[in-house]
Amino acid sequence: PTPVTMAPSPQTSTSSPTGTGTSRPTGSAAPTPVTMAPSPQTSTSSPTGTGTSRPTGSAAPTPAGQTSTPTATPIFTQGEPFTGVENGVDSFGFSIDLDGQGNTILIGAPDIADNPSDGAVFAFALTGTGVEDSVNGTANGDQLGQRVSISDDGLRMATGSTNQVDIFLLDNTTNVWEQNENAVIALPDEVLDVALSRDGMRLIVADANNATVYMLDEFGVPSRLGQSVPGGISPSVAISFTGDVIVVGDGASSTVRIYQLNTTVDQMWDLRGNDLSGGDSFGRTVAISGDGEVLAVGSPNNRSVEIFVPMQGSIGYERQETITGGESFGSSIDINNNGDALVIGEPLADFMEMNDTGLVQLWEFSGDTWSQTGETLYGTDPNQQMGSDVAVNNDATTIAGGGRADSDASP
């Protein structure tokens, strides 16, 4: 497909506080995609509304249902999109992730056209210190790249395929992803989500039945940590920086559970507070800050993202604020390490009389409330579905949106 860009345009959103297997070949190269290197442009304005304080667990004193109209100052400088193989839709951009500094972006392509259904994961450099390499699936039906996750330092990545999770470590001397033959997790059921802790030492994997945490050794070889916890039909998982807090959402039952590792009792996962519940598809997507204190939950069928923080005097969480948008708002979310910047995708948004171009928004916490920072970023092709997956780096200076339907990803 022809490379596209996301057009900035203001959008009104509502923010209402509510008190409440087999190993992969080492460094194997995928078929060469048609790619566009990011092209820096000059920004004429500076970011506004940057979060400088932490959420404190108290709801902002704004009446529920208040409409917040974000300033449409164009603060984003967008590079050219990375695009997939020209001779067919390959789901390039189906999954994406950024390292902590925003140096490297991972892009999953589980149905890559030159390697049908084997899948591949591509790493592209966004700065001079980023990584350029790729890994391929090894068997028809693997669909490598359904989910991708990268550590904060960009030296480890995990990727989910049909029934397997593969862990790769970056060789600093060659900038090639290497895999130990034992750095594999084989599952009897389909892998539905994976999340690597930001320190790269723990990994949570979810299928339709369970979510399980693994410790990773110096070679990326996994060993199970604690008991498996219930997953769900439509699970989504998140993990804190050091991997001692995990979140398991299930959009099918509209529930979210938070667990804390009990290091004094046989390394067991203890439920932290009561189950969280919300509207239709609540828990379809989840994200958590590095310290495990700020939780975001997407409900795309309910067109909302809800933020939760620890309840004072309790181990549980309470609802701090609700952000609402249009159809499919919250289909993808990511939160930065500090927990004061949140990126949200709405892949079925329409723009300029084009259907399903998709959009991406950045929201930041400042003072006592969340507000949108900068302009709404839209896809510019029909059915592009930008925002099918999203990512943000630590200081929210780089955000990324993937478009599953039109084979691209834009930083």
Coordinates of C-alpha atoms in Angstrom, one line a residue, residues 74-402:
P74 CA 0.2 20.6 16.9
I75 CA 2.9 19.4 19.2
F76 CA 3.7 16.1 17.5
T77 CA 6.4 15.7 14.8
Q78 CA 5.6 12.7 12.7
G79 CA 8.0 10.6 10.7
E80 CA 7.1 8.7 7.6
P81 CA 5.2 5.5 8.3
F82 CA 6.8 2.1 8.2
T83 CA 4.9 0.0 5.7
G84 CA 4.5 -3.7 5.0
V85 CA 5.0 -5.8 1.9
E86 CA 3.5 -4.3 -1.2
N87 CA 1.9 -7.4 -2.7
G88 CA -0.7 -8.1 -0.1
V89 CA -2.1 -7.2 3.3
D90 CA 0.2 -8.8 5.8
S91 CA -1.1 -7.4 9.0
F92 CA 2.2 -5.4 9.4
G93 CA 1.5 -3.3 12.4
F94 CA -0.8 -5.8 14.0
S95 CA 1.2 -5.4 17.2
I96 CA 3.8 -2.8 18.2
D97 CA 5.9 -1.7 21.2
L98 CA 8.6 0.9 22.0
D99 CA 11.6 0.6 24.3
G100 CA 11.8 3.0 27.2
Q101 CA 13.9 5.7 25.5
G102 CA 11.9 5.5 22.2
N103 CA 15.1 4.4 20.3
T104 CA 13.6 1.2 18.8
I105 CA 10.1 0.2 17.7
L106 CA 9.0 -3.4 17.3
I107 CA 6.4 -4.2 14.7
G108 CA 4.6 -7.6 14.4
A109 CA 3.4 -9.0 11.1
P110 CA 1.8 -12.4 11.8
D111 CA 0.5 -12.9 8.3
I112 CA 3.4 -11.5 6.3
A113 CA 2.7 -12.0 2.6
D114 CA 6.1 -13.3 1.4
N115 CA 6.1 -15.9 4.1
P116 CA 2.4 -16.9 4.5
S117 CA 1.2 -17.3 8.1
D118 CA 4.8 -17.9 9.4
G119 CA 4.8 -14.3 10.7
A120 CA 7.7 -12.0 11.5
V121 CA 8.8 -9.3 13.9
F122 CA 10.7 -6.2 12.7
A123 CA 12.8 -3.9 14.8
F124 CA 13.4 -0.4 13.4
A125 CA 15.6 2.4 14.7
L126 CA 13.9 5.7 15.6
T127 CA 17.2 7.2 16.7
G128 CA 20.9 6.7 16.0
T129 CA 21.0 4.1 18.9
G130 CA 18.1 2.1 17.7
V131 CA 18.1 -1.5 16.3
E132 CA 17.5 -2.6 12.7
D133 CA 16.8 -6.4 12.6
S134 CA 14.1 -9.0 12.1
V135 CA 13.1 -12.5 13.1
N136 CA 10.9 -14.9 11.2
G137 CA 8.5 -17.7 12.1
T138 CA 9.8 -21.1 11.1
A139 CA 6.6 -23.0 10.2
N140 CA 3.4 -22.3 8.3
G141 CA 0.8 -21.3 10.8
D142 CA 3.2 -19.9 13.4
Q143 CA 1.9 -16.4 13.0
L144 CA 4.9 -15.0 14.9
G145 CA 4.3 -11.4 15.9
Q146 CA 0.7 -11.6 17.1
R147 CA 1.9 -9.9 20.2
V148 CA 5.3 -8.2 20.8
S149 CA 6.9 -6.7 23.9
I150 CA 10.3 -5.1 24.5
S151 CA 12.2 -4.3 27.7
D152 CA 12.9 -0.8 28.9
D153 CA 16.6 -0.9 27.7
G154 CA 15.7 -2.5 24.4
L155 CA 17.8 -5.5 25.0
R156 CA 15.1 -8.1 25.3
M157 CA 11.9 -8.9 23.5
A158 CA 9.2 -11.5 23.7
T159 CA 6.8 -12.3 20.9
G160 CA 3.7 -14.5 20.8
S161 CA 2.8 -16.9 18.0
T162 CA -0.1 -19.4 17.7
N163 CA 0.9 -21.7 20.5
Q164 CA 4.3 -20.4 21.5
V165 CA 6.2 -17.5 23.0
D166 CA 9.8 -16.8 22.0
I167 CA 12.3 -14.7 23.9
F168 CA 15.1 -13.0 22.1
L169 CA 18.2 -11.1 23.5
L170 CA 20.0 -8.4 21.5
D171 CA 23.7 -9.0 20.8
N172 CA 25.2 -5.5 21.5
T173 CA 28.1 -6.1 19.2
T174 CA 26.2 -7.1 16.1
N175 CA 22.8 -5.6 16.8
V176 CA 21.2 -8.9 16.0
W177 CA 18.5 -10.6 17.9
E178 CA 19.7 -14.0 19.3
Q179 CA 17.7 -16.8 20.8
N180 CA 18.8 -19.6 23.1
E181 CA 17.3 -22.9 22.1
N182 CA 15.5 -23.1 25.4
A183 CA 14.2 -19.6 25.4
V184 CA 10.7 -20.8 24.4
I185 CA 7.4 -21.3 26.1
A186 CA 5.1 -23.9 24.4
L187 CA 1.4 -23.8 25.3
P188 CA -1.4 -26.2 24.5
D189 CA -3.7 -23.3 23.8
E190 CA -3.4 -20.2 21.6
V191 CA -1.3 -17.4 23.0
L192 CA -3.6 -14.4 23.4
D193 CA -1.4 -11.8 25.1
V194 CA 2.2 -11.4 26.4
A195 CA 3.8 -8.6 28.4
L196 CA 7.5 -8.3 29.4
S197 CA 8.4 -6.5 32.6
R198 CA 10.3 -3.3 31.8
D199 CA 13.4 -4.6 33.5
G200 CA 13.2 -7.6 31.1
M201 CA 13.4 -10.2 33.8
R202 CA 9.8 -11.4 34.0
L203 CA 7.2 -12.3 31.4
I204 CA 3.4 -12.8 31.7
V205 CA 1.7 -15.0 29.1
A206 CA -2.1 -15.4 28.7
D207 CA -4.2 -18.0 26.9
A208 CA -7.9 -18.6 27.1
N209 CA -7.6 -20.4 30.4
N210 CA -4.7 -19.0 32.4
A211 CA -2.2 -16.3 32.8
T212 CA 1.3 -17.4 34.0
V213 CA 4.4 -15.5 35.0
Y214 CA 7.9 -16.7 34.1
M215 CA 11.3 -15.6 35.4
L216 CA 13.9 -15.1 32.6
D217 CA 17.6 -15.9 33.3
E218 CA 20.6 -14.2 31.7
F219 CA 20.0 -16.2 28.5
G220 CA 16.3 -15.5 28.4
V221 CA 15.4 -19.0 29.4
P222 CA 12.1 -19.1 31.3
S223 CA 11.1 -20.7 34.5
R224 CA 7.6 -20.5 36.1
L225 CA 7.1 -18.1 38.9
G226 CA 4.2 -18.9 41.3
Q227 CA 0.8 -20.3 40.3
S228 CA -1.2 -19.6 37.2
V229 CA -4.1 -17.3 37.7
P230 CA -7.4 -17.3 35.8
G231 CA -7.2 -15.8 32.3
G232 CA -10.5 -15.6 30.4
I233 CA -12.0 -15.9 26.9
S234 CA -10.6 -12.5 25.9
P235 CA -7.6 -11.9 28.1
S236 CA -5.3 -8.9 28.3
V237 CA -2.3 -8.7 30.6
A238 CA 0.1 -6.1 32.0
I239 CA 3.1 -6.3 34.4
S240 CA 5.0 -3.7 36.5
F241 CA 8.6 -2.7 36.0
T242 CA 10.1 -5.4 38.2
G243 CA 7.3 -7.9 37.7
D244 CA 5.9 -8.0 41.2
V245 CA 2.4 -6.7 40.2
I246 CA 0.4 -8.2 37.4
V247 CA -3.0 -7.3 35.8
V248 CA -5.3 -9.7 34.1
G249 CA -8.3 -8.4 32.3
D250 CA -11.1 -10.3 30.5
G251 CA -13.2 -8.3 28.1
A252 CA -15.7 -11.2 27.7
S253 CA -16.6 -11.1 31.4
S254 CA -15.9 -7.4 31.9
T255 CA -13.6 -8.0 34.9
V256 CA -10.0 -7.1 35.9
R257 CA -7.9 -8.6 38.6
I258 CA -4.7 -7.3 40.1
Y259 CA -2.2 -9.6 41.8
Q260 CA 0.8 -8.9 44.0
L261 CA 3.7 -11.4 44.4
N262 CA 3.9 -12.7 48.0
T263 CA 7.6 -13.3 48.5
T264 CA 7.2 -14.7 52.0
V265 CA 4.7 -17.5 51.2
D266 CA 6.1 -19.8 48.5
Q267 CA 6.2 -17.0 45.8
M268 CA 2.4 -17.1 45.3
W269 CA 0.3 -14.5 43.6
D270 CA -2.1 -12.8 46.0
L271 CA -5.3 -11.1 44.8
R272 CA -4.9 -7.3 45.5
G273 CA -8.3 -6.1 46.5
N274 CA -11.6 -7.0 44.9
D275 CA -12.3 -7.6 41.2
L276 CA -12.8 -4.5 39.1
S277 CA -15.8 -4.4 36.8
G278 CA -17.2 -1.9 34.3
G279 CA -19.2 -1.6 31.1
D280 CA -19.3 -3.9 28.1
S281 CA -15.8 -5.3 27.2
F282 CA -14.2 -3.7 30.3
G283 CA -10.8 -5.3 30.5
R284 CA -10.3 -5.9 26.8
T285 CA -7.1 -3.9 27.2
V286 CA -5.1 -3.1 30.3
A287 CA -1.9 -1.2 31.1
I288 CA 0.0 -0.5 34.4
S289 CA 2.7 2.0 35.5
G290 CA 6.2 0.8 36.4
D291 CA 5.4 0.9 40.2
G292 CA 2.1 -0.8 39.8
E293 CA 0.2 2.2 41.2
V294 CA -1.6 3.5 38.2
L295 CA -3.9 1.2 36.2
A296 CA -5.7 1.9 32.9
V297 CA -8.5 -0.3 31.6
G298 CA -10.0 -0.1 28.1
S299 CA -13.7 -0.8 27.3
P300 CA -13.9 -0.4 23.5
N301 CA -17.6 -1.5 23.3
N302 CA -18.3 1.1 26.0
R303 CA -16.1 3.7 24.2
S304 CA -14.1 4.4 27.3
V305 CA -10.8 4.1 29.2
E306 CA -10.9 4.2 33.0
I307 CA -7.9 5.0 35.3
F308 CA -7.6 3.4 38.7
V309 CA -5.2 4.2 41.6
P310 CA -4.7 2.6 45.0
M311 CA -7.5 3.1 47.5
Q312 CA -6.4 4.9 50.6
G313 CA -6.2 2.6 53.6
S314 CA -6.7 -0.5 51.4
I315 CA -4.8 -2.8 49.2
G316 CA -7.4 -2.4 46.4
Y317 CA -7.9 0.1 43.7
E318 CA -10.5 2.8 43.1
R319 CA -11.7 4.5 39.9
Q320 CA -10.0 7.9 39.5
E321 CA -11.2 9.1 36.2
T322 CA -13.0 8.0 33.0
I323 CA -12.1 9.1 29.5
T324 CA -14.6 8.6 26.7
G325 CA -14.4 8.8 22.9
G326 CA -16.0 7.3 19.9
E327 CA -16.6 3.9 18.5
S328 CA -13.9 1.4 19.6
F329 CA -12.2 4.0 21.8
G330 CA -9.9 2.1 24.1
S331 CA -9.2 -0.8 21.8
S332 CA -5.6 -0.3 22.5
I333 CA -3.9 1.5 25.4
D334 CA -0.4 2.0 26.8
I335 CA 0.9 3.9 29.9
N336 CA 4.4 5.2 30.5
N337 CA 6.6 4.1 33.3
N338 CA 5.8 7.0 35.6
G339 CA 2.0 6.5 35.1
D340 CA 1.4 10.1 34.1
A341 CA 1.0 9.6 30.3
L342 CA -1.5 7.4 28.5
V343 CA -1.9 6.8 24.8
I344 CA -5.2 5.5 23.5
G345 CA -6.2 4.1 20.1
E346 CA -9.6 4.2 18.4
P347 CA -9.2 2.1 15.2
L348 CA -12.7 2.5 13.9
A349 CA -12.8 6.3 14.0
D350 CA -13.7 8.1 10.7
F351 CA -12.0 11.1 9.3
M352 CA -12.8 13.4 6.4
E353 CA -15.7 11.2 5.2
M354 CA -13.3 8.2 5.2
N355 CA -14.4 5.1 7.2
D356 CA -12.2 3.5 9.8
T357 CA -9.1 5.6 9.3
G358 CA -8.5 5.3 13.1
L359 CA -7.0 7.7 15.5
V360 CA -4.5 8.0 18.4
Q361 CA -4.6 10.4 21.3
L362 CA -2.1 11.2 24.1
W363 CA -3.5 12.0 27.6
E364 CA -1.4 13.3 30.5
F365 CA -2.0 13.7 34.2
S366 CA -1.3 17.2 35.6
G367 CA -2.5 18.6 39.0
D368 CA -5.5 16.5 39.7
T369 CA -6.9 15.4 36.4
W370 CA -6.2 13.8 33.0
S371 CA -6.3 15.9 29.9
Q372 CA -5.5 15.4 26.2
T373 CA -2.1 16.7 25.2
G374 CA -1.8 18.0 21.6
E375 CA -3.9 17.1 18.6
T376 CA -5.7 13.9 17.8
L377 CA -3.8 12.0 15.2
Y378 CA -5.9 10.4 12.4
G379 CA -5.0 7.9 9.7
T380 CA -5.5 9.2 6.2
D381 CA -6.6 6.1 4.3
P382 CA -10.0 4.4 4.5
N383 CA -9.9 1.2 6.5
Q384 CA -6.4 2.0 7.8
Q385 CA -7.5 1.4 11.4
M386 CA -4.7 3.4 12.9
G387 CA -4.6 2.8 16.7
S388 CA -5.2 -1.0 16.5
D389 CA -2.2 -1.1 18.7
V390 CA -0.3 1.8 20.4
A391 CA 2.8 2.4 22.4
V392 CA 4.5 5.2 24.4
N393 CA 8.0 5.7 25.7
N394 CA 9.0 6.6 29.2
D395 CA 8.8 10.4 28.9
A396 CA 5.9 10.5 26.4
T397 CA 8.1 12.2 23.8
T398 CA 7.4 9.3 21.3
I399 CA 4.1 7.6 20.7
A400 CA 3.3 5.0 18.0
G401 CA 0.1 3.7 16.4
G402 CA -0.2 0.5 14.4

